Amino acid sequence: MKWKGKDLFDLVCRTLGLRETWFFGLQYTIKDTVAWLKMDKKVKKQILDEKIYCPPEASVLLASYAVQAKYGDYDPSVHKRGFLAQEELLPKRVINLYQMTPEMWEERITAWYAEHRGRARDEAEMEYLKIAQDLEMYGVNYFAIRNKKGTELLLGVDALGLHIYDPENRLTPKISFPWNEIRNISYSDKEFTIKPLDKKIDVFKFNSSKLRVNKLILQLCIGNHDLFMRRRKADSLEVQQMKAQAREEKARKQMERQRLAREKQMREEAERTRDELERRLLQMKEEATMANEALMRSEETADLLAEKAQITEEEAKLLAQKAAEAEQEMQRIKATAIRTEEEKRLMEQKVLEAEVLALKMAEESERRAKEADQLKQDLQEAREAERRAKQKLLEIATKPTYPPMNPIPAPLPPDIPSFNLIGDSLSFDFKDTDMKRLSMEIEKEKVEYMEKSKHLQEQLNELKTEIEALKLKERETALDILHNENSDRGGSSKHNTIKKPQAQGRRPICI
């Protein structure tokens, strides 16, 4: 009950392990006004709330990095369909805006998740923050104001500068004042004044509803400008030490990742070798089976040929015997004396028939003998094939089971601004020299950043085009419509003129 803002803030920083405490603060809302927790006041009187618009395609990309940070690298054998069913990764506003099933959303998140392979958890979280900081409403604190004419407007304060919005459009500012183009900000009672660095540009004045709102606005301006300058100054000794420790930690993690990658590579190589050996063993078993079958067929063929050759040889002997008997019969007939002409003619006819029969018997006997010789040759070839089959089976049986493995080569792995307080008035001056020096740096950073974000924008546009046909137009919110109009005009937003890499201001820590 007695804790002050600093007590809670210190606890949060210790819990999260934050050392760069000057980048952070605790944010809360009071009567629709966003404010920062005061370190010297009690916490029990202060509240927390935050809402940032995120387009659907960016929501999917953010979800993919969240999955990478939680699950590590994508593995199809582990991360099967439905593994994100219990995860709340997308805003309900996005889910209700499209005619898409949870499986369809998971498919698109997984497709990007698979592309993040090799990113460590801290790298995935950093990419998440880089995308989040480009959202139009990220880090912007809005305050209701009125200009000289009494027109209601919104003032946005963030790490890039001051922005003036239409109350119905919190995405696209009507006018922006980057920190490097502001010479002085001040308020007197409820009137707030912004003086640009370029004296040719008119001074912008507006009124807020209450004096304490002006105090909050000036507090935010001082804090964001201080961080704006800090990011462009030489690092303090403490920060240098922290960066050195961060580099050492990063190098240690890199070496650890390399070691794990080598182990994984060796494990995968061993698994591939095992699979190859199993495949070759199976192949050898199949070859052995085929060789056994061939041997059995050869043995059966040899037996059949031997039996057939024996039969043919016996038939040839039988025919030869019959031919001999026919020859004897012919000789007997010739020796028989036939007296009558008729008997003689009949005998001559029988002799002729016997000679023709004997000739046929001799031809058949010769053919049978040749057939027996051919069968003997086939038998010899069959026995030779049997011998070769046995030799191949013997070679398969004696072949080494494990092939030599090649060793896997292991990869080796202070300018202080002036501000004056008089009664209910406060003025904050910026150094002209500092602002001029920063202008060219910011322009250079902007060009470099836009080049780096080109590929990301192409990915987001591709997904947006893919799911556009499934959108339910009647469910679009006012911010959805404004975001689409900005995209159609080429993405006009506060980032177009003053965007820079690592544009982090004081970030609210949600508890």
Coordinates of C-alpha atoms in Angstrom, one line a residue:
M1 CA 0.0 0.0 0.0
K2 CA 2.9 2.4 0.7
W3 CA 4.9 1.6 -2.5
K4 CA 5.7 4.4 -4.8
G5 CA 6.1 4.3 -8.5
K6 CA 9.9 3.8 -8.3
D7 CA 9.4 0.7 -6.0
L8 CA 7.1 -1.0 -8.5
F9 CA 9.3 0.0 -11.5
D10 CA 12.4 -1.3 -9.8
L11 CA 10.7 -4.6 -9.1
V12 CA 9.5 -4.9 -12.7
C13 CA 13.1 -4.2 -13.9
R14 CA 14.6 -6.8 -11.6
T15 CA 12.0 -9.4 -12.5
L16 CA 12.6 -8.9 -16.3
G17 CA 16.3 -8.5 -15.9
L18 CA 16.4 -5.0 -17.4
R19 CA 19.6 -3.0 -17.0
E20 CA 18.8 -0.2 -19.5
T21 CA 16.2 1.2 -17.2
W22 CA 16.3 4.7 -18.8
F23 CA 14.6 3.3 -21.9
F24 CA 11.5 2.2 -20.0
G25 CA 8.7 3.3 -17.8
L26 CA 5.2 2.2 -16.6
Q27 CA 2.2 3.6 -18.4
Y28 CA -1.3 4.0 -17.2
T29 CA -4.6 5.8 -18.2
I30 CA -6.5 8.2 -16.1
K31 CA -9.9 9.6 -17.3
D32 CA -9.1 8.7 -21.0
T33 CA -5.7 10.3 -20.7
V34 CA -2.5 8.3 -21.2
A35 CA 0.2 9.1 -18.7
W36 CA 3.4 7.7 -17.2
L37 CA 3.7 6.4 -13.7
K38 CA 5.3 9.0 -11.5
M39 CA 8.2 7.5 -9.6
D40 CA 7.7 9.7 -6.4
K41 CA 3.9 9.0 -6.0
K42 CA 2.1 5.9 -4.6
V43 CA 1.0 3.3 -7.1
K44 CA -2.4 2.5 -5.7
K45 CA -3.9 5.6 -7.3
Q46 CA -2.8 4.7 -10.8
I47 CA -4.1 2.3 -13.5
L48 CA -2.7 0.5 -16.7
D49 CA -4.3 0.0 -20.2
E50 CA -3.0 -0.1 -23.8
K51 CA -4.4 -0.7 -27.3
I52 CA -2.5 -0.7 -30.6
Y53 CA -4.0 -1.3 -34.1
C54 CA -2.2 -4.1 -36.0
P55 CA -3.2 -5.0 -39.6
P56 CA -4.1 -8.6 -40.3
E57 CA -1.0 -9.5 -42.4
A58 CA 1.4 -8.0 -39.7
S59 CA -0.5 -10.0 -37.1
V60 CA 0.3 -13.3 -38.9
L61 CA 3.9 -12.3 -39.2
L62 CA 4.1 -11.4 -35.5
A63 CA 2.5 -14.7 -34.6
S64 CA 5.1 -16.6 -36.6
Y65 CA 7.9 -15.0 -34.6
A66 CA 6.0 -15.7 -31.4
V67 CA 5.9 -19.4 -32.4
Q68 CA 9.6 -19.4 -33.3
A69 CA 10.4 -18.0 -29.9
K70 CA 8.3 -20.6 -28.1
Y71 CA 8.9 -23.8 -30.1
G72 CA 12.2 -23.2 -31.7
D73 CA 12.9 -24.4 -35.3
Y74 CA 10.1 -25.9 -37.3
D75 CA 10.1 -29.7 -37.6
P76 CA 7.4 -31.3 -39.7
S77 CA 7.6 -34.5 -37.8
V78 CA 6.9 -32.8 -34.5
H79 CA 4.9 -29.7 -35.4
K80 CA 2.1 -31.5 -37.2
R81 CA -1.3 -30.0 -38.2
G82 CA -3.2 -28.7 -35.2
F83 CA -0.2 -28.0 -32.9
L84 CA -1.3 -24.3 -32.7
A85 CA -4.9 -25.1 -31.9
Q86 CA -4.6 -24.1 -28.3
E87 CA -2.5 -21.0 -28.9
E88 CA -4.1 -17.5 -28.9
L89 CA -1.8 -15.9 -31.5
L90 CA -4.1 -13.6 -33.4
P91 CA -6.5 -10.7 -32.3
K92 CA -10.1 -11.7 -32.3
R93 CA -10.7 -8.6 -34.5
V94 CA -8.5 -10.2 -37.2
I95 CA -10.1 -13.7 -36.9
N96 CA -13.6 -12.3 -37.2
L97 CA -12.7 -10.2 -40.2
Y98 CA -12.1 -13.1 -42.5
Q99 CA -14.0 -16.3 -43.6
M100 CA -11.1 -18.5 -42.5
T101 CA -11.0 -21.6 -40.4
P102 CA -8.4 -22.0 -37.5
E103 CA -6.6 -24.5 -39.8
M104 CA -6.3 -21.9 -42.6
W105 CA -4.8 -19.4 -40.2
E106 CA -2.4 -22.0 -38.8
E107 CA -1.3 -22.9 -42.3
R108 CA -0.3 -19.3 -43.0
I109 CA 1.4 -18.8 -39.7
T110 CA 3.3 -22.1 -40.1
A111 CA 4.4 -21.1 -43.6
W112 CA 6.2 -18.1 -42.2
Y113 CA 7.3 -20.0 -39.1
A114 CA 9.2 -22.4 -41.3
E115 CA 11.2 -19.6 -42.8
H116 CA 12.5 -18.5 -39.4
R117 CA 14.6 -21.7 -39.1
G118 CA 17.9 -21.1 -37.3
R119 CA 16.8 -18.1 -35.3
A120 CA 17.4 -18.3 -31.6
R121 CA 14.7 -17.2 -29.1
D122 CA 16.2 -13.8 -28.4
E123 CA 16.6 -13.2 -32.2
A124 CA 13.0 -14.0 -32.8
E125 CA 11.9 -11.7 -30.0
M126 CA 14.0 -8.9 -31.5
E127 CA 12.4 -9.4 -34.9
Y128 CA 9.0 -9.3 -33.2
L129 CA 9.9 -5.9 -31.7
K130 CA 11.2 -4.5 -34.9
I131 CA 7.9 -5.3 -36.6
A132 CA 5.8 -4.0 -33.7
Q133 CA 7.7 -0.7 -33.6
D134 CA 6.6 0.0 -37.2
L135 CA 2.9 -0.1 -36.4
E136 CA 1.4 3.3 -36.8
M137 CA 0.1 3.5 -33.2
Y138 CA 3.1 1.9 -31.5
G139 CA 4.6 4.1 -28.8
V140 CA 2.3 7.0 -29.5
N141 CA 0.6 8.8 -26.6
Y142 CA -2.6 10.6 -27.7
F143 CA -3.9 13.8 -26.0
A144 CA -7.1 15.6 -26.9
I145 CA -6.3 19.3 -27.9
R146 CA -7.9 22.2 -29.7
N147 CA -6.2 24.6 -32.1
K148 CA -6.7 28.4 -32.1
K149 CA -10.0 28.0 -34.1
G150 CA -11.4 25.6 -31.5
T151 CA -11.1 22.6 -33.8
E152 CA -10.7 19.3 -31.9
L153 CA -7.5 17.5 -32.7
L154 CA -5.2 14.8 -31.2
L155 CA -1.6 15.3 -30.3
G156 CA 0.6 12.3 -30.5
V157 CA 3.9 12.1 -28.7
D158 CA 6.4 9.3 -29.5
A159 CA 10.1 8.6 -30.1
L160 CA 10.1 10.3 -33.5
G161 CA 8.5 13.6 -32.6
L162 CA 5.2 15.4 -32.2
H163 CA 2.2 14.6 -34.5
I164 CA -1.2 16.2 -35.0
Y165 CA -4.0 13.9 -35.8
D166 CA -7.7 14.1 -36.8
P167 CA -9.7 12.6 -33.9
E168 CA -11.2 10.0 -36.3
N169 CA -7.8 9.0 -37.7
R170 CA -5.1 7.9 -35.2
L171 CA -3.1 6.3 -38.0
T172 CA -2.1 9.1 -40.3
P173 CA -1.0 12.5 -38.8
K174 CA -2.0 15.7 -40.5
I175 CA 1.3 17.2 -39.7
S176 CA 4.5 16.1 -37.9
F177 CA 7.3 17.8 -36.0
P178 CA 10.4 15.5 -35.8
W179 CA 12.5 16.1 -32.7
N180 CA 15.4 17.3 -34.8
E181 CA 13.2 20.1 -36.3
I182 CA 11.9 21.4 -33.0
R183 CA 13.6 24.4 -31.4
N184 CA 11.5 24.9 -28.3
I185 CA 8.3 23.5 -26.7
S186 CA 6.6 25.4 -23.8
Y187 CA 3.2 25.9 -22.2
S188 CA 1.6 28.7 -20.2
D189 CA -1.5 27.7 -18.3
K190 CA -3.5 25.6 -20.9
E191 CA -1.8 26.9 -24.0
F192 CA 1.0 24.8 -25.5
T193 CA 3.5 26.1 -28.0
I194 CA 5.7 24.3 -30.5
K195 CA 8.5 26.4 -32.1
P196 CA 10.1 24.8 -35.2
L197 CA 13.8 25.0 -35.8
D198 CA 13.2 26.7 -39.1
K199 CA 12.0 30.2 -38.3
K200 CA 10.2 30.5 -41.6
I201 CA 7.7 27.9 -40.4
D202 CA 4.8 29.2 -38.3
V203 CA 4.7 28.5 -34.6
F204 CA 2.0 25.9 -33.7
K205 CA -0.1 26.6 -30.7
F206 CA -2.9 24.5 -29.1
N207 CA -4.9 24.3 -25.9
S208 CA -5.5 21.3 -23.7
S209 CA -8.4 20.7 -21.4
K210 CA -6.4 20.8 -18.1
L211 CA -3.1 22.2 -16.9
R212 CA -1.9 18.8 -15.7
V213 CA -2.3 17.5 -19.3
N214 CA 0.3 20.0 -20.4
K215 CA 2.6 18.9 -17.7
L216 CA 2.2 15.3 -18.9
I217 CA 2.9 16.3 -22.5
L218 CA 6.0 18.3 -21.6
Q219 CA 7.2 15.4 -19.4
L220 CA 6.8 13.0 -22.4
C221 CA 8.5 15.5 -24.7
I222 CA 11.5 15.8 -22.4
G223 CA 11.8 12.1 -21.9
N224 CA 11.5 11.2 -25.6
H225 CA 13.9 14.0 -26.7
D226 CA 16.4 12.8 -24.1
L227 CA 16.3 9.3 -25.5
F228 CA 16.4 10.7 -29.0
M229 CA 19.7 12.5 -28.1
R230 CA 21.0 9.6 -26.1
R231 CA 20.7 7.3 -29.1
R232 CA 23.0 9.6 -31.1
K233 CA 25.7 10.3 -28.5
A234 CA 28.7 8.2 -27.6
D235 CA 27.9 5.4 -25.2
S236 CA 28.6 5.9 -21.6
L237 CA 31.1 3.6 -19.8
E238 CA 28.3 1.6 -18.3
V239 CA 26.6 1.1 -21.7
Q240 CA 29.9 0.2 -23.2
Q241 CA 30.4 -2.4 -20.6
M242 CA 26.9 -3.7 -21.1
K243 CA 27.4 -3.9 -24.8
A244 CA 30.7 -5.7 -24.3
Q245 CA 28.9 -8.2 -22.1
A246 CA 26.1 -8.5 -24.6
R247 CA 28.7 -9.2 -27.4
E248 CA 30.4 -11.9 -25.2
E249 CA 27.0 -13.5 -24.5
K250 CA 26.1 -13.4 -28.1
A251 CA 29.4 -15.0 -29.1
R252 CA 28.9 -17.6 -26.4
K253 CA 25.4 -18.4 -27.6
Q254 CA 26.6 -18.4 -31.2
M255 CA 29.3 -21.0 -30.3
E256 CA 26.7 -23.0 -28.4
R257 CA 24.4 -22.9 -31.5
Q258 CA 27.2 -24.0 -33.7
R259 CA 28.0 -26.8 -31.3
L260 CA 24.4 -27.9 -31.3
A261 CA 24.3 -27.5 -35.1
R262 CA 27.3 -29.7 -35.4
E263 CA 25.8 -32.3 -33.1
K264 CA 22.6 -32.2 -35.0
Q265 CA 24.4 -32.5 -38.3
M266 CA 26.4 -35.5 -37.0
R267 CA 23.2 -37.1 -35.7
E268 CA 21.4 -36.5 -39.0
E269 CA 24.4 -37.9 -40.8
A270 CA 24.5 -41.0 -38.6
E271 CA 20.8 -41.4 -39.2
R272 CA 21.3 -41.2 -42.9
T273 CA 24.1 -43.7 -42.7
R274 CA 22.0 -46.0 -40.6
D275 CA 19.2 -45.7 -43.1
E276 CA 21.6 -46.3 -46.0
L277 CA 23.0 -49.4 -44.2
E278 CA 19.5 -50.7 -43.6
R279 CA 18.6 -50.1 -47.2
R280 CA 21.7 -51.9 -48.4
L281 CA 21.1 -54.7 -46.0
L282 CA 17.6 -55.1 -47.3
Q283 CA 18.9 -54.9 -50.8
M284 CA 21.5 -57.7 -50.0
K285 CA 18.8 -59.8 -48.5
E286 CA 16.7 -59.4 -51.6
E287 CA 19.7 -60.3 -53.8
A288 CA 20.4 -63.3 -51.7
T289 CA 16.8 -64.4 -51.9
M290 CA 16.9 -64.0 -55.7
A291 CA 20.2 -65.9 -55.9
N292 CA 18.8 -68.8 -53.9
E293 CA 15.7 -68.9 -56.1
A294 CA 18.0 -68.8 -59.2
L295 CA 20.1 -71.6 -57.7
M296 CA 17.0 -73.7 -57.0
R297 CA 15.7 -73.1 -60.5
S298 CA 19.1 -74.0 -61.9
E299 CA 19.2 -77.2 -59.9
E300 CA 15.6 -78.1 -61.0
T301 CA 16.5 -77.3 -64.6
A302 CA 19.6 -79.5 -64.5
D303 CA 17.7 -82.4 -63.0
L304 CA 15.0 -82.1 -65.7
L305 CA 17.6 -81.9 -68.5
A306 CA 19.5 -84.9 -67.1
E307 CA 16.3 -86.9 -66.9
K308 CA 15.3 -85.9 -70.4
A309 CA 18.8 -86.7 -71.8
Q310 CA 18.6 -90.2 -70.3
I311 CA 15.2 -90.8 -71.8
T312 CA 16.4 -89.6 -75.2
E313 CA 19.5 -91.7 -75.0
E314 CA 17.4 -94.8 -74.2
E315 CA 15.0 -94.0 -77.1
A316 CA 18.0 -93.7 -79.4
K317 CA 19.3 -97.1 -78.2
L318 CA 15.8 -98.6 -78.8
L319 CA 15.6 -97.2 -82.3
A320 CA 19.0 -98.4 -83.1
Q321 CA 18.0 -101.9 -81.9
K322 CA 14.9 -101.8 -84.0
A323 CA 16.9 -100.7 -87.0
A324 CA 19.2 -103.6 -86.5
E325 CA 16.3 -106.0 -86.3
A326 CA 14.9 -104.5 -89.5
E327 CA 18.2 -105.0 -91.3
Q328 CA 18.2 -108.6 -90.1
E329 CA 14.7 -109.1 -91.4
M330 CA 15.7 -107.6 -94.7
Q331 CA 18.6 -110.0 -95.0
R332 CA 16.4 -112.9 -94.1
I333 CA 13.9 -112.0 -96.7
K334 CA 16.5 -111.7 -99.4
A335 CA 17.8 -115.1 -98.5
T336 CA 14.4 -116.7 -98.9
A337 CA 13.9 -118.3 -102.2
I338 CA 10.8 -117.2 -104.0
R339 CA 9.8 -119.2 -107.0
T340 CA 6.9 -117.5 -108.4
E341 CA 7.0 -114.0 -110.0
E342 CA 4.1 -112.9 -107.8
E343 CA 5.9 -113.9 -104.7
K344 CA 9.0 -112.4 -106.1
R345 CA 7.2 -109.1 -106.8
L346 CA 5.7 -109.2 -103.3
M347 CA 9.0 -110.0 -101.8
E348 CA 10.6 -107.1 -103.8
Q349 CA 7.9 -104.7 -102.5
K350 CA 8.4 -105.9 -98.9
V351 CA 12.2 -105.5 -99.3
L352 CA 11.6 -102.0 -100.6
E353 CA 9.3 -101.2 -97.7
A354 CA 11.8 -102.7 -95.3
E355 CA 14.6 -100.6 -96.8
V356 CA 12.5 -97.4 -96.5
L357 CA 11.6 -98.3 -92.9
A358 CA 15.2 -99.0 -92.1
L359 CA 16.3 -95.6 -93.7
K360 CA 13.6 -93.8 -91.6
M361 CA 14.8 -95.7 -88.5
A362 CA 18.4 -94.6 -89.2
E363 CA 17.4 -90.9 -89.7
E364 CA 15.3 -90.9 -86.5
S365 CA 18.1 -92.6 -84.6
E366 CA 20.5 -89.9 -85.9
R367 CA 18.1 -87.1 -84.9
R368 CA 17.6 -88.6 -81.5
A369 CA 21.4 -88.8 -81.0
K370 CA 21.8 -85.1 -81.9
E371 CA 19.0 -84.2 -79.5
A372 CA 20.8 -86.2 -76.8
D373 CA 24.0 -84.3 -77.5
Q374 CA 22.2 -80.9 -77.4
L375 CA 20.6 -81.9 -74.1
K376 CA 24.0 -82.8 -72.7
Q377 CA 25.3 -79.4 -73.7
D378 CA 22.2 -77.7 -72.1
L379 CA 22.9 -79.7 -69.0
Q380 CA 26.5 -78.5 -68.9
E381 CA 25.4 -74.9 -69.3
A382 CA 22.8 -75.3 -66.5
R383 CA 25.5 -76.7 -64.2
E384 CA 27.7 -73.7 -65.1
A385 CA 24.8 -71.3 -64.3
E386 CA 24.4 -73.2 -61.0
R387 CA 28.1 -72.7 -60.2
R388 CA 27.9 -69.0 -60.9
A389 CA 24.8 -68.6 -58.7
K390 CA 26.5 -70.3 -55.9
Q391 CA 29.6 -68.1 -56.4
K392 CA 27.4 -64.9 -56.3
L393 CA 25.6 -66.1 -53.2
L394 CA 29.0 -66.7 -51.6
E395 CA 30.1 -63.1 -52.6
I396 CA 26.9 -61.7 -51.0
A397 CA 27.4 -63.7 -47.8
T398 CA 31.0 -62.5 -47.5
K399 CA 30.4 -58.8 -48.5
P400 CA 31.2 -56.3 -45.6
T401 CA 28.0 -55.0 -43.8
Y402 CA 29.3 -51.5 -43.0
P403 CA 30.8 -49.3 -45.6
P404 CA 33.7 -47.0 -44.7
M405 CA 32.5 -43.7 -43.3
N406 CA 34.2 -40.5 -44.2
P407 CA 34.8 -38.3 -41.1
I408 CA 32.5 -35.3 -41.1
P409 CA 34.6 -32.1 -41.0
A410 CA 33.5 -30.1 -37.9
P411 CA 33.1 -26.4 -38.7
L412 CA 34.8 -24.2 -36.4
P413 CA 32.7 -23.1 -35.3
P414 CA 26.2 15.6 -22.8
D415 CA 24.2 18.0 -23.9
I416 CA 21.7 19.1 -21.3
P417 CA 18.7 21.0 -22.7
S418 CA 17.6 24.2 -20.9
F419 CA 14.0 24.6 -19.6
N420 CA 12.7 27.3 -17.3
L421 CA 9.7 27.0 -14.9
I422 CA 7.8 30.1 -13.9
G423 CA 4.6 29.6 -12.0
D424 CA 2.3 27.5 -14.3
S425 CA 4.6 28.0 -17.3
L426 CA 7.4 25.8 -18.5
S427 CA 9.7 26.1 -21.5
F428 CA 12.1 23.5 -23.0
D429 CA 14.8 24.5 -25.5
F430 CA 16.7 22.2 -27.9
K431 CA 20.2 23.0 -29.1
D432 CA 20.2 24.2 -32.7
T433 CA 23.6 22.8 -33.4
D434 CA 22.5 19.4 -32.2
M435 CA 19.4 19.4 -34.4
K436 CA 21.3 20.4 -37.5
R437 CA 23.9 17.8 -37.0
L438 CA 21.3 15.1 -36.6
S439 CA 19.2 16.0 -39.7
M440 CA 21.6 14.3 -42.2
E441 CA 22.1 11.3 -39.9
I442 CA 18.3 10.7 -39.7
E443 CA 17.9 11.0 -43.5
K444 CA 20.7 8.4 -44.0
E445 CA 19.1 6.1 -41.4
K446 CA 15.8 6.4 -43.1
V447 CA 17.1 5.4 -46.5
E448 CA 19.0 2.4 -45.0
Y449 CA 15.9 1.3 -43.1
M450 CA 13.6 1.5 -46.0
E451 CA 15.9 -0.7 -48.0
K452 CA 16.0 -3.3 -45.3
S453 CA 12.2 -3.3 -44.9
K454 CA 11.5 -3.7 -48.6
H455 CA 11.5 -7.5 -48.5
L456 CA 9.3 -7.5 -45.4
Q457 CA 6.8 -5.3 -47.1
E458 CA 6.7 -7.6 -50.1
Q459 CA 5.9 -10.6 -47.8
L460 CA 3.2 -8.7 -46.0
N461 CA 1.6 -7.5 -49.3
E462 CA 1.7 -11.0 -50.7
L463 CA -0.2 -12.4 -47.7
K464 CA -2.7 -9.5 -47.8
T465 CA -3.4 -10.2 -51.4
E466 CA -3.9 -13.9 -50.7
I467 CA -6.5 -13.5 -47.9
E468 CA -8.2 -10.4 -49.3
A469 CA -10.9 -12.5 -51.1
L470 CA -11.9 -14.0 -47.8
K471 CA -12.5 -10.7 -46.0
L472 CA -15.9 -9.7 -44.7
K473 CA -16.2 -6.1 -45.6
E474 CA -19.1 -5.4 -43.3
R475 CA -16.9 -6.3 -40.3
E476 CA -14.2 -3.8 -41.0
T477 CA -13.5 -1.3 -38.3
A478 CA -12.8 2.4 -38.9
L479 CA -9.1 1.7 -38.3
D480 CA -9.1 -1.1 -40.8
I481 CA -10.6 1.2 -43.4
L482 CA -8.1 4.0 -42.6
H483 CA -5.2 1.5 -42.8
N484 CA -6.3 0.2 -46.2
E485 CA -6.7 3.8 -47.5
N486 CA -3.2 4.6 -46.4
S487 CA -1.8 1.4 -48.1
D488 CA -3.6 2.3 -51.3
R489 CA -2.0 5.8 -51.2
G490 CA 1.4 4.2 -50.7
G491 CA 1.4 3.7 -47.0
S492 CA 1.4 7.4 -45.8
S493 CA 2.0 7.6 -42.1
K494 CA 4.2 9.3 -39.5
H495 CA 7.0 6.8 -40.5
N496 CA 7.3 8.0 -44.1
T497 CA 9.1 11.2 -43.3
I498 CA 10.9 10.5 -40.1
K499 CA 11.2 6.7 -39.8
K500 CA 14.5 5.4 -38.6
P501 CA 15.8 2.0 -37.4
Q502 CA 15.5 1.2 -33.8
A503 CA 13.0 4.0 -33.1
Q504 CA 12.3 3.0 -29.6
G505 CA 11.1 5.6 -27.2
R506 CA 9.9 5.0 -23.7
R507 CA 8.0 1.8 -23.9
P508 CA 5.1 0.9 -21.6
I509 CA 5.7 -2.3 -19.6
C510 CA 2.4 -4.2 -19.4
I511 CA 1.7 -5.9 -16.1

